[in-house]
Amino acid sequence: LHALHAVTGPWHGVVAHSFGGAVAFAGLSGLVGDLPPLHYGRLVLIAAPCSMPRVFDTFARRHDLSPEATGHLKDHVKRLTGHPVEAFMGDAILKAHPLPTLVLHAPEDQEVLFLSAESFAAAGDHVTLHPLPGLGHRRILYARETVQATAAFLANATGLYAYGAGYSIEGTAADLSGNELPNSPHWTTSVGAQYRFELSDGWSATLRGDYYR
């Protein structure tokens, strides 16, 4: 992120989805090794996790990692950044770096719970929480409501773009019914299987295969 910013910055705004949101607030924090904090004009977090310890614990649970393996994984964060994983809490970072932030999250999201959005919002008045019910974790990324809210927050609210008469961020409505995306299948199928091997000293290994068509 720092390398990209060095080439394309300064950035008037950053839009990040899911774990990309964690990357965005980590870059803002100044907690990643010797890298300086990045500066964004505004930040939009879409279905983003707030607590990195919770992310690591969820990953370990879903992949049946032993406590020892989970500990090694968390220790690797400190080796890379110089700070424990517990330091990477999005609400605390946004409180310390109070830039205008818009949080978009579906209350029913099961991959990143709505609790994360509420935690971000508790960072201060500079954070606006905009729930988007019914959009889940992935569909929210390209939903019309998300695009409209993001565009309004980044463009109109900051004056980055001056829209002339007859122009709007709402776009133009068009009936595209019956159109098909080229080379897009009507149906897709995926099958997966995994087997866990118990090893010595509390370690385990998981062999997994996936087929997608």
mmCIF file with all atom_site columns, C-alpha atoms in Angstrom:
data_model
loop_
_atom_site.group_PDB
_atom_site.id
_atom_site.type_symbol
_atom_site.label_atom_id
_atom_site.label_alt_id
_atom_site.label_comp_id
_atom_site.label_asym_id
_atom_site.label_entity_id
_atom_site.label_seq_id
_atom_site.pdbx_PDB_ins_code
_atom_site.Cartn_x
_atom_site.Cartn_y
_atom_site.Cartn_z
_atom_site.occupancy
_atom_site.B_iso_or_equiv
_atom_site.pdbx_formal_charge
_atom_site.auth_seq_id
_atom_site.auth_comp_id
_atom_site.auth_asym_id
_atom_site.auth_atom_id
_atom_site.pdbx_PDB_model_num
ATOM 1   C CA . LEU A 1 1   ? 0.000   0.000   0.000   1.00 0.00 ? 1   LEU A CA 1
ATOM 2   C CA . HIS A 1 2   ? 2.849   2.374   0.827   1.00 0.00 ? 2   HIS A CA 1
ATOM 3   C CA . ALA A 1 3   ? 4.576   1.587   -2.482  1.00 0.00 ? 3   ALA A CA 1
ATOM 4   C CA . LEU A 1 4   ? 1.364   2.317   -4.387  1.00 0.00 ? 4   LEU A CA 1
ATOM 5   C CA . HIS A 1 5   ? 0.828   5.537   -2.464  1.00 0.00 ? 5   HIS A CA 1
ATOM 6   C CA . ALA A 1 6   ? 4.379   6.665   -3.240  1.00 0.00 ? 6   ALA A CA 1
ATOM 7   C CA . VAL A 1 7   ? 3.620   6.403   -6.967  1.00 0.00 ? 7   VAL A CA 1
ATOM 8   C CA . THR A 1 8   ? -0.012  7.568   -7.110  1.00 0.00 ? 8   THR A CA 1
ATOM 9   C CA . GLY A 1 9   ? -0.517  9.715   -3.987  1.00 0.00 ? 9   GLY A CA 1
ATOM 10  C CA . PRO A 1 10  ? -1.699  11.897  -2.464  1.00 0.00 ? 10  PRO A CA 1
ATOM 11  C CA . TRP A 1 11  ? -5.049  10.137  -2.148  1.00 0.00 ? 11  TRP A CA 1
ATOM 12  C CA . HIS A 1 12  ? -8.252  12.105  -1.656  1.00 0.00 ? 12  HIS A CA 1
ATOM 13  C CA . GLY A 1 13  ? -10.048 8.965   -0.549  1.00 0.00 ? 13  GLY A CA 1
ATOM 14  C CA . VAL A 1 14  ? -9.673  5.226   -0.068  1.00 0.00 ? 14  VAL A CA 1
ATOM 15  C CA . VAL A 1 15  ? -12.426 2.623   -0.571  1.00 0.00 ? 15  VAL A CA 1
ATOM 16  C CA . ALA A 1 16  ? -11.744 -0.808  0.929   1.00 0.00 ? 16  ALA A CA 1
ATOM 17  C CA . HIS A 1 17  ? -13.773 -4.016  1.157   1.00 0.00 ? 17  HIS A CA 1
ATOM 18  C CA . SER A 1 18  ? -13.464 -6.840  3.704   1.00 0.00 ? 18  SER A CA 1
ATOM 19  C CA . PHE A 1 19  ? -9.830  -7.546  4.661   1.00 0.00 ? 19  PHE A CA 1
ATOM 20  C CA . GLY A 1 20  ? -8.803  -4.641  2.446   1.00 0.00 ? 20  GLY A CA 1
ATOM 21  C CA . GLY A 1 21  ? -10.340 -2.450  5.145   1.00 0.00 ? 21  GLY A CA 1
ATOM 22  C CA . ALA A 1 22  ? -7.926  -3.912  7.672   1.00 0.00 ? 22  ALA A CA 1
ATOM 23  C CA . VAL A 1 23  ? -5.052  -3.133  5.305   1.00 0.00 ? 23  VAL A CA 1
ATOM 24  C CA . ALA A 1 24  ? -6.351  0.432   4.955   1.00 0.00 ? 24  ALA A CA 1
ATOM 25  C CA . PHE A 1 25  ? -6.521  1.168   8.682   1.00 0.00 ? 25  PHE A CA 1
ATOM 26  C CA . ALA A 1 26  ? -3.207  -0.627  9.292   1.00 0.00 ? 26  ALA A CA 1
ATOM 27  C CA . GLY A 1 27  ? -1.585  1.702   6.756   1.00 0.00 ? 27  GLY A CA 1
ATOM 28  C CA . LEU A 1 28  ? -3.151  4.631   8.546   1.00 0.00 ? 28  LEU A CA 1
ATOM 29  C CA . SER A 1 29  ? -1.875  3.489   11.932  1.00 0.00 ? 29  SER A CA 1
ATOM 30  C CA . GLY A 1 30  ? 1.903   3.797   11.594  1.00 0.00 ? 30  GLY A CA 1
ATOM 31  C CA . LEU A 1 31  ? 2.195   0.426   13.340  1.00 0.00 ? 31  LEU A CA 1
ATOM 32  C CA . VAL A 1 32  ? 3.694   -1.476  10.401  1.00 0.00 ? 32  VAL A CA 1
ATOM 33  C CA . GLY A 1 33  ? 7.432   -1.638  11.010  1.00 0.00 ? 33  GLY A CA 1
ATOM 34  C CA . ASP A 1 34  ? 9.261   1.575   10.144  1.00 0.00 ? 34  ASP A CA 1
ATOM 35  C CA . LEU A 1 35  ? 6.676   2.684   7.595   1.00 0.00 ? 35  LEU A CA 1
ATOM 36  C CA . PRO A 1 36  ? 5.145   6.106   8.291   1.00 0.00 ? 36  PRO A CA 1
ATOM 37  C CA . PRO A 1 37  ? 1.376   6.529   8.607   1.00 0.00 ? 37  PRO A CA 1
ATOM 38  C CA . LEU A 1 38  ? -0.417  7.042   5.313   1.00 0.00 ? 38  LEU A CA 1
ATOM 39  C CA . HIS A 1 39  ? -2.763  9.990   4.937   1.00 0.00 ? 39  HIS A CA 1
ATOM 40  C CA . TYR A 1 40  ? -6.166  9.719   3.251   1.00 0.00 ? 40  TYR A CA 1
ATOM 41  C CA . GLY A 1 41  ? -8.633  12.522  2.782   1.00 0.00 ? 41  GLY A CA 1
ATOM 42  C CA . ARG A 1 42  ? -11.530 10.176  3.446   1.00 0.00 ? 42  ARG A CA 1
ATOM 43  C CA . LEU A 1 43  ? -12.048 6.479   4.065   1.00 0.00 ? 43  LEU A CA 1
ATOM 44  C CA . VAL A 1 44  ? -14.891 4.145   3.071   1.00 0.00 ? 44  VAL A CA 1
ATOM 45  C CA . LEU A 1 45  ? -14.959 0.741   4.785   1.00 0.00 ? 45  LEU A CA 1
ATOM 46  C CA . ILE A 1 46  ? -17.248 -1.847  3.186   1.00 0.00 ? 46  ILE A CA 1
ATOM 47  C CA . ALA A 1 47  ? -17.969 -4.999  5.217   1.00 0.00 ? 47  ALA A CA 1
ATOM 48  C CA . ALA A 1 48  ? -14.585 -4.610  6.889   1.00 0.00 ? 48  ALA A CA 1
ATOM 49  C CA . PRO A 1 49  ? -13.399 -6.357  10.066  1.00 0.00 ? 49  PRO A CA 1
ATOM 50  C CA . CYS A 1 50  ? -12.520 -4.138  13.008  1.00 0.00 ? 50  CYS A CA 1
ATOM 51  C CA . SER A 1 51  ? -10.620 -6.541  15.280  1.00 0.00 ? 51  SER A CA 1
ATOM 52  C CA . MET A 1 52  ? -7.550  -8.333  13.923  1.00 0.00 ? 52  MET A CA 1
ATOM 53  C CA . PRO A 1 53  ? -7.372  -10.663 16.956  1.00 0.00 ? 53  PRO A CA 1
ATOM 54  C CA . ARG A 1 54  ? -10.934 -11.764 16.159  1.00 0.00 ? 54  ARG A CA 1
ATOM 55  C CA . VAL A 1 55  ? -10.003 -12.317 12.498  1.00 0.00 ? 55  VAL A CA 1
ATOM 56  C CA . PHE A 1 56  ? -7.079  -14.536 13.480  1.00 0.00 ? 56  PHE A CA 1
ATOM 57  C CA . ASP A 1 57  ? -9.155  -16.487 15.996  1.00 0.00 ? 57  ASP A CA 1
ATOM 58  C CA . THR A 1 58  ? -11.930 -17.028 13.432  1.00 0.00 ? 58  THR A CA 1
ATOM 59  C CA . PHE A 1 59  ? -9.415  -18.180 10.805  1.00 0.00 ? 59  PHE A CA 1
ATOM 60  C CA . ALA A 1 60  ? -7.842  -20.607 13.276  1.00 0.00 ? 60  ALA A CA 1
ATOM 61  C CA . ARG A 1 61  ? -11.222 -22.024 14.269  1.00 0.00 ? 61  ARG A CA 1
ATOM 62  C CA . ARG A 1 62  ? -12.419 -22.491 10.690  1.00 0.00 ? 62  ARG A CA 1
ATOM 63  C CA . HIS A 1 63  ? -9.209  -24.255 9.701   1.00 0.00 ? 63  HIS A CA 1
ATOM 64  C CA . ASP A 1 64  ? -8.921  -26.335 12.879  1.00 0.00 ? 64  ASP A CA 1
ATOM 65  C CA . LEU A 1 65  ? -5.568  -24.847 13.866  1.00 0.00 ? 65  LEU A CA 1
ATOM 66  C CA . SER A 1 66  ? -4.176  -26.011 17.183  1.00 0.00 ? 66  SER A CA 1
ATOM 67  C CA . PRO A 1 67  ? -3.598  -23.418 19.929  1.00 0.00 ? 67  PRO A CA 1
ATOM 68  C CA . GLU A 1 68  ? 0.147   -23.710 19.304  1.00 0.00 ? 68  GLU A CA 1
ATOM 69  C CA . ALA A 1 69  ? -0.250  -23.045 15.579  1.00 0.00 ? 69  ALA A CA 1
ATOM 70  C CA . THR A 1 70  ? -2.570  -20.120 16.286  1.00 0.00 ? 70  THR A CA 1
ATOM 71  C CA . GLY A 1 71  ? 0.006   -18.660 18.644  1.00 0.00 ? 71  GLY A CA 1
ATOM 72  C CA . HIS A 1 72  ? 2.752   -18.989 16.024  1.00 0.00 ? 72  HIS A CA 1
ATOM 73  C CA . LEU A 1 73  ? 0.523   -17.258 13.470  1.00 0.00 ? 73  LEU A CA 1
ATOM 74  C CA . LYS A 1 74  ? -0.089  -14.317 15.788  1.00 0.00 ? 74  LYS A CA 1
ATOM 75  C CA . ASP A 1 75  ? 3.592   -14.129 16.731  1.00 0.00 ? 75  ASP A CA 1
ATOM 76  C CA . HIS A 1 76  ? 4.421   -13.766 13.037  1.00 0.00 ? 76  HIS A CA 1
ATOM 77  C CA . VAL A 1 77  ? 2.488   -10.480 12.991  1.00 0.00 ? 77  VAL A CA 1
ATOM 78  C CA . LYS A 1 78  ? 4.791   -9.097  15.673  1.00 0.00 ? 78  LYS A CA 1
ATOM 79  C CA . ARG A 1 79  ? 7.868   -10.314 13.819  1.00 0.00 ? 79  ARG A CA 1
ATOM 80  C CA . LEU A 1 80  ? 6.704   -8.538  10.663  1.00 0.00 ? 80  LEU A CA 1
ATOM 81  C CA . THR A 1 81  ? 5.367   -5.302  12.149  1.00 0.00 ? 81  THR A CA 1
ATOM 82  C CA . GLY A 1 82  ? 7.013   -4.947  15.546  1.00 0.00 ? 82  GLY A CA 1
ATOM 83  C CA . HIS A 1 83  ? 3.605   -4.899  17.233  1.00 0.00 ? 83  HIS A CA 1
ATOM 84  C CA . PRO A 1 84  ? 1.313   -7.651  18.532  1.00 0.00 ? 84  PRO A CA 1
ATOM 85  C CA . VAL A 1 85  ? -1.855  -8.454  16.626  1.00 0.00 ? 85  VAL A CA 1
ATOM 86  C CA . GLU A 1 86  ? -3.835  -6.945  19.533  1.00 0.00 ? 86  GLU A CA 1
ATOM 87  C CA . ALA A 1 87  ? -2.532  -3.506  18.475  1.00 0.00 ? 87  ALA A CA 1
ATOM 88  C CA . PHE A 1 88  ? -4.443  -3.682  15.201  1.00 0.00 ? 88  PHE A CA 1
ATOM 89  C CA . MET A 1 89  ? -7.896  -2.659  16.368  1.00 0.00 ? 89  MET A CA 1
ATOM 90  C CA . GLY A 1 90  ? -9.710  -0.557  13.806  1.00 0.00 ? 90  GLY A CA 1
ATOM 91  C CA . ASP A 1 91  ? -11.794 1.441   16.278  1.00 0.00 ? 91  ASP A CA 1
ATOM 92  C CA . ALA A 1 92  ? -8.738  2.482   18.302  1.00 0.00 ? 92  ALA A CA 1
ATOM 93  C CA . ILE A 1 93  ? -6.828  3.409   15.139  1.00 0.00 ? 93  ILE A CA 1
ATOM 94  C CA . LEU A 1 94  ? -9.715  5.512   13.803  1.00 0.00 ? 94  LEU A CA 1
ATOM 95  C CA . LYS A 1 95  ? -9.985  7.213   17.179  1.00 0.00 ? 95  LYS A CA 1
ATOM 96  C CA . ALA A 1 96  ? -6.285  8.101   17.055  1.00 0.00 ? 96  ALA A CA 1
ATOM 97  C CA . HIS A 1 97  ? -6.515  9.189   13.396  1.00 0.00 ? 97  HIS A CA 1
ATOM 98  C CA . PRO A 1 98  ? -9.928  10.899  13.117  1.00 0.00 ? 98  PRO A CA 1
ATOM 99  C CA . LEU A 1 99  ? -10.390 11.236  9.371   1.00 0.00 ? 99  LEU A CA 1
ATOM 100 C CA . PRO A 1 100 ? -13.941 11.281  7.924   1.00 0.00 ? 100 PRO A CA 1
ATOM 101 C CA . THR A 1 101 ? -14.989 7.654   7.513   1.00 0.00 ? 101 THR A CA 1
ATOM 102 C CA . LEU A 1 102 ? -18.061 6.000   6.032   1.00 0.00 ? 102 LEU A CA 1
ATOM 103 C CA . VAL A 1 103 ? -18.846 2.439   7.166   1.00 0.00 ? 103 VAL A CA 1
ATOM 104 C CA . LEU A 1 104 ? -21.133 0.371   4.909   1.00 0.00 ? 104 LEU A CA 1
ATOM 105 C CA . HIS A 1 105 ? -22.171 -3.012  6.272   1.00 0.00 ? 105 HIS A CA 1
ATOM 106 C CA . ALA A 1 106 ? -25.046 -5.472  5.961   1.00 0.00 ? 106 ALA A CA 1
ATOM 107 C CA . PRO A 1 107 ? -26.503 -6.373  9.370   1.00 0.00 ? 107 PRO A CA 1
ATOM 108 C CA . GLU A 1 108 ? -26.903 -10.029 8.326   1.00 0.00 ? 108 GLU A CA 1
ATOM 109 C CA . ASP A 1 109 ? -23.275 -10.419 7.128   1.00 0.00 ? 109 ASP A CA 1
ATOM 110 C CA . GLN A 1 110 ? -22.033 -13.774 8.456   1.00 0.00 ? 110 GLN A CA 1
ATOM 111 C CA . GLU A 1 111 ? -18.435 -13.498 7.242   1.00 0.00 ? 111 GLU A CA 1
ATOM 112 C CA . VAL A 1 112 ? -17.669 -10.215 8.981   1.00 0.00 ? 112 VAL A CA 1
ATOM 113 C CA . LEU A 1 113 ? -20.239 -9.601  11.697  1.00 0.00 ? 113 LEU A CA 1
ATOM 114 C CA . PHE A 1 114 ? -22.073 -6.270  11.993  1.00 0.00 ? 114 PHE A CA 1
ATOM 115 C CA . LEU A 1 115 ? -20.382 -5.930  15.382  1.00 0.00 ? 115 LEU A CA 1
ATOM 116 C CA . SER A 1 116 ? -17.328 -4.671  13.470  1.00 0.00 ? 116 SER A CA 1
ATOM 117 C CA . ALA A 1 117 ? -19.327 -1.837  11.910  1.00 0.00 ? 117 ALA A CA 1
ATOM 118 C CA . GLU A 1 118 ? -20.698 -0.839  15.300  1.00 0.00 ? 118 GLU A CA 1
ATOM 119 C CA . SER A 1 119 ? -17.196 -0.859  16.767  1.00 0.00 ? 119 SER A CA 1
ATOM 120 C CA . PHE A 1 120 ? -15.922 1.438   14.011  1.00 0.00 ? 120 PHE A CA 1
ATOM 121 C CA . ALA A 1 121 ? -18.840 3.809   14.617  1.00 0.00 ? 121 ALA A CA 1
ATOM 122 C CA . ALA A 1 122 ? -17.942 4.015   18.308  1.00 0.00 ? 122 ALA A CA 1
ATOM 123 C CA . ALA A 1 123 ? -14.593 5.590   17.373  1.00 0.00 ? 123 ALA A CA 1
ATOM 124 C CA . GLY A 1 124 ? -16.161 9.050   17.205  1.00 0.00 ? 124 GLY A CA 1
ATOM 125 C CA . ASP A 1 125 ? -18.441 11.461  15.363  1.00 0.00 ? 125 ASP A CA 1
ATOM 126 C CA . HIS A 1 126 ? -16.109 11.450  12.353  1.00 0.00 ? 126 HIS A CA 1
ATOM 127 C CA . VAL A 1 127 ? -17.334 7.907   11.572  1.00 0.00 ? 127 VAL A CA 1
ATOM 128 C CA . THR A 1 128 ? -20.715 7.471   9.862   1.00 0.00 ? 128 THR A CA 1
ATOM 129 C CA . LEU A 1 129 ? -22.363 4.052   9.936   1.00 0.00 ? 129 LEU A CA 1
ATOM 130 C CA . HIS A 1 130 ? -24.717 3.294   7.031   1.00 0.00 ? 130 HIS A CA 1
ATOM 131 C CA . PRO A 1 131 ? -26.335 -0.157  7.333   1.00 0.00 ? 131 PRO A CA 1
ATOM 132 C CA . LEU A 1 132 ? -27.282 -1.803  4.035   1.00 0.00 ? 132 LEU A CA 1
ATOM 133 C CA . PRO A 1 133 ? -29.641 -4.694  4.855   1.00 0.00 ? 133 PRO A CA 1
ATOM 134 C CA . GLY A 1 134 ? -29.939 -7.663  2.540   1.00 0.00 ? 134 GLY A CA 1
ATOM 135 C CA . LEU A 1 135 ? -26.638 -7.212  0.698   1.00 0.00 ? 135 LEU A CA 1
ATOM 136 C CA . GLY A 1 136 ? -24.538 -9.800  2.537   1.00 0.00 ? 136 GLY A CA 1
ATOM 137 C CA . HIS A 1 137 ? -20.748 -9.756  2.431   1.00 0.00 ? 137 HIS A CA 1
ATOM 138 C CA . ARG A 1 138 ? -19.962 -9.889  -1.292  1.00 0.00 ? 138 ARG A CA 1
ATOM 139 C CA . ARG A 1 139 ? -22.994 -8.467  -3.096  1.00 0.00 ? 139 ARG A CA 1
ATOM 140 C CA . ILE A 1 140 ? -22.627 -5.271  -1.064  1.00 0.00 ? 140 ILE A CA 1
ATOM 141 C CA . LEU A 1 141 ? -19.428 -4.477  -2.965  1.00 0.00 ? 141 LEU A CA 1
ATOM 142 C CA . TYR A 1 142 ? -21.181 -3.822  -6.294  1.00 0.00 ? 142 TYR A CA 1
ATOM 143 C CA . ALA A 1 143 ? -24.693 -2.961  -5.125  1.00 0.00 ? 143 ALA A CA 1
ATOM 144 C CA . ARG A 1 144 ? -26.228 0.275   -6.385  1.00 0.00 ? 144 ARG A CA 1
ATOM 145 C CA . GLU A 1 145 ? -26.756 1.546   -2.842  1.00 0.00 ? 145 GLU A CA 1
ATOM 146 C CA . THR A 1 146 ? -23.057 1.085   -2.064  1.00 0.00 ? 146 THR A CA 1
ATOM 147 C CA . VAL A 1 147 ? -21.912 2.913   -5.197  1.00 0.00 ? 147 VAL A CA 1
ATOM 148 C CA . GLN A 1 148 ? -24.275 5.817   -4.568  1.00 0.00 ? 148 GLN A CA 1
ATOM 149 C CA . ALA A 1 149 ? -23.325 6.227   -0.908  1.00 0.00 ? 149 ALA A CA 1
ATOM 150 C CA . THR A 1 150 ? -19.608 5.972   -1.677  1.00 0.00 ? 150 THR A CA 1
ATOM 151 C CA . ALA A 1 151 ? -19.745 8.423   -4.585  1.00 0.00 ? 151 ALA A CA 1
ATOM 152 C CA . ALA A 1 152 ? -21.713 10.964  -2.543  1.00 0.00 ? 152 ALA A CA 1
ATOM 153 C CA . PHE A 1 153 ? -19.327 10.670  0.389   1.00 0.00 ? 153 PHE A CA 1
ATOM 154 C CA . LEU A 1 154 ? -16.139 10.991  -1.659  1.00 0.00 ? 154 LEU A CA 1
ATOM 155 C CA . ALA A 1 155 ? -17.237 13.382  -4.378  1.00 0.00 ? 155 ALA A CA 1
ATOM 156 C CA . ASN A 1 156 ? -20.074 15.689  -3.421  1.00 0.00 ? 156 ASN A CA 1
ATOM 157 C CA . ALA A 1 157 ? -19.201 15.969  0.256   1.00 0.00 ? 157 ALA A CA 1
ATOM 158 C CA . THR A 1 158 ? -15.578 16.928  -0.451  1.00 0.00 ? 158 THR A CA 1
ATOM 159 C CA . GLY A 1 159 ? -16.089 19.047  -3.542  1.00 0.00 ? 159 GLY A CA 1
ATOM 160 C CA . LEU A 1 160 ? -13.608 16.950  -5.494  1.00 0.00 ? 160 LEU A CA 1
ATOM 161 C CA . TYR A 1 161 ? -15.783 17.085  -8.593  1.00 0.00 ? 161 TYR A CA 1
ATOM 162 C CA . ALA A 1 162 ? -17.982 19.902  -9.818  1.00 0.00 ? 162 ALA A CA 1
ATOM 163 C CA . TYR A 1 163 ? -21.009 18.489  -11.631 1.00 0.00 ? 163 TYR A CA 1
ATOM 164 C CA . GLY A 1 164 ? -22.452 20.768  -14.269 1.00 0.00 ? 164 GLY A CA 1
ATOM 165 C CA . ALA A 1 165 ? -26.136 21.225  -15.003 1.00 0.00 ? 165 ALA A CA 1
ATOM 166 C CA . GLY A 1 166 ? -27.789 18.003  -16.068 1.00 0.00 ? 166 GLY A CA 1
ATOM 167 C CA . TYR A 1 167 ? -25.164 15.746  -14.514 1.00 0.00 ? 167 TYR A CA 1
ATOM 168 C CA . SER A 1 168 ? -25.600 13.590  -11.443 1.00 0.00 ? 168 SER A CA 1
ATOM 169 C CA . ILE A 1 169 ? -23.811 10.813  -9.564  1.00 0.00 ? 169 ILE A CA 1
ATOM 170 C CA . GLU A 1 170 ? -27.081 8.908   -9.775  1.00 0.00 ? 170 GLU A CA 1
ATOM 171 C CA . GLY A 1 171 ? -26.309 7.870   -13.356 1.00 0.00 ? 171 GLY A CA 1
ATOM 172 C CA . THR A 1 172 ? -28.940 7.104   -16.012 1.00 0.00 ? 172 THR A CA 1
ATOM 173 C CA . ALA A 1 173 ? -31.501 4.334   -15.650 1.00 0.00 ? 173 ALA A CA 1
ATOM 174 C CA . ALA A 1 174 ? -31.519 1.722   -18.441 1.00 0.00 ? 174 ALA A CA 1
ATOM 175 C CA . ASP A 1 175 ? -33.470 -1.481  -19.020 1.00 0.00 ? 175 ASP A CA 1
ATOM 176 C CA . LEU A 1 176 ? -30.887 -4.245  -19.542 1.00 0.00 ? 176 LEU A CA 1
ATOM 177 C CA . SER A 1 177 ? -33.255 -7.182  -19.111 1.00 0.00 ? 177 SER A CA 1
ATOM 178 C CA . GLY A 1 178 ? -32.481 -10.010 -21.502 1.00 0.00 ? 178 GLY A CA 1
ATOM 179 C CA . ASN A 1 179 ? -28.839 -9.002  -21.885 1.00 0.00 ? 179 ASN A CA 1
ATOM 180 C CA . GLU A 1 180 ? -26.221 -11.605 -21.025 1.00 0.00 ? 180 GLU A CA 1
ATOM 181 C CA . LEU A 1 181 ? -22.624 -11.158 -19.962 1.00 0.00 ? 181 LEU A CA 1
ATOM 182 C CA . PRO A 1 182 ? -20.385 -12.675 -22.695 1.00 0.00 ? 182 PRO A CA 1
ATOM 183 C CA . ASN A 1 183 ? -18.750 -16.001 -21.785 1.00 0.00 ? 183 ASN A CA 1
ATOM 184 C CA . SER A 1 184 ? -20.651 -16.104 -18.500 1.00 0.00 ? 184 SER A CA 1
ATOM 185 C CA . PRO A 1 185 ? -22.096 -19.545 -17.578 1.00 0.00 ? 185 PRO A CA 1
ATOM 186 C CA . HIS A 1 186 ? -25.732 -19.975 -16.568 1.00 0.00 ? 186 HIS A CA 1
ATOM 187 C CA . TRP A 1 187 ? -24.746 -22.398 -13.787 1.00 0.00 ? 187 TRP A CA 1
ATOM 188 C CA . THR A 1 188 ? -21.621 -23.041 -11.741 1.00 0.00 ? 188 THR A CA 1
ATOM 189 C CA . THR A 1 189 ? -20.784 -25.982 -9.508  1.00 0.00 ? 189 THR A CA 1
ATOM 190 C CA . SER A 1 190 ? -18.239 -26.329 -6.750  1.00 0.00 ? 190 SER A CA 1
ATOM 191 C CA . VAL A 1 191 ? -17.360 -29.360 -4.625  1.00 0.00 ? 191 VAL A CA 1
ATOM 192 C CA . GLY A 1 192 ? -14.835 -29.540 -1.808  1.00 0.00 ? 192 GLY A CA 1
ATOM 193 C CA . ALA A 1 193 ? -13.532 -32.150 0.601   1.00 0.00 ? 193 ALA A CA 1
ATOM 194 C CA . GLN A 1 194 ? -10.924 -32.131 3.333   1.00 0.00 ? 194 GLN A CA 1
ATOM 195 C CA . TYR A 1 195 ? -9.239  -34.553 5.710   1.00 0.00 ? 195 TYR A CA 1
ATOM 196 C CA . ARG A 1 196 ? -7.484  -33.647 8.938   1.00 0.00 ? 196 ARG A CA 1
ATOM 197 C CA . PHE A 1 197 ? -4.387  -35.515 10.147  1.00 0.00 ? 197 PHE A CA 1
ATOM 198 C CA . GLU A 1 198 ? -3.492  -35.419 13.832  1.00 0.00 ? 198 GLU A CA 1
ATOM 199 C CA . LEU A 1 199 ? 0.262   -34.979 14.374  1.00 0.00 ? 199 LEU A CA 1
ATOM 200 C CA . SER A 1 200 ? 2.474   -35.105 17.431  1.00 0.00 ? 200 SER A CA 1
ATOM 201 C CA . ASP A 1 201 ? 2.891   -32.312 19.990  1.00 0.00 ? 201 ASP A CA 1
ATOM 202 C CA . GLY A 1 202 ? -0.601  -30.981 19.426  1.00 0.00 ? 202 GLY A CA 1
ATOM 203 C CA . TRP A 1 203 ? -0.070  -30.131 15.750  1.00 0.00 ? 203 TRP A CA 1
ATOM 204 C CA . SER A 1 204 ? -2.441  -31.082 12.955  1.00 0.00 ? 204 SER A CA 1
ATOM 205 C CA . ALA A 1 205 ? -2.464  -30.878 9.163   1.00 0.00 ? 205 ALA A CA 1
ATOM 206 C CA . THR A 1 206 ? -5.424  -30.542 6.819   1.00 0.00 ? 206 THR A CA 1
ATOM 207 C CA . LEU A 1 207 ? -5.499  -31.817 3.233   1.00 0.00 ? 207 LEU A CA 1
ATOM 208 C CA . ARG A 1 208 ? -8.167  -30.142 1.118   1.00 0.00 ? 208 ARG A CA 1
ATOM 209 C CA . GLY A 1 209 ? -9.264  -30.356 -2.495  1.00 0.00 ? 209 GLY A CA 1
ATOM 210 C CA . ASP A 1 210 ? -11.741 -28.182 -4.379  1.00 0.00 ? 210 ASP A CA 1
ATOM 211 C CA . TYR A 1 211 ? -13.347 -28.527 -7.791  1.00 0.00 ? 211 TYR A CA 1
ATOM 212 C CA . TYR A 1 212 ? -15.055 -25.644 -9.539  1.00 0.00 ? 212 TYR A CA 1
ATOM 213 C CA . ARG A 1 213 ? -16.858 -25.688 -12.884 1.00 0.00 ? 213 ARG A CA 1
#
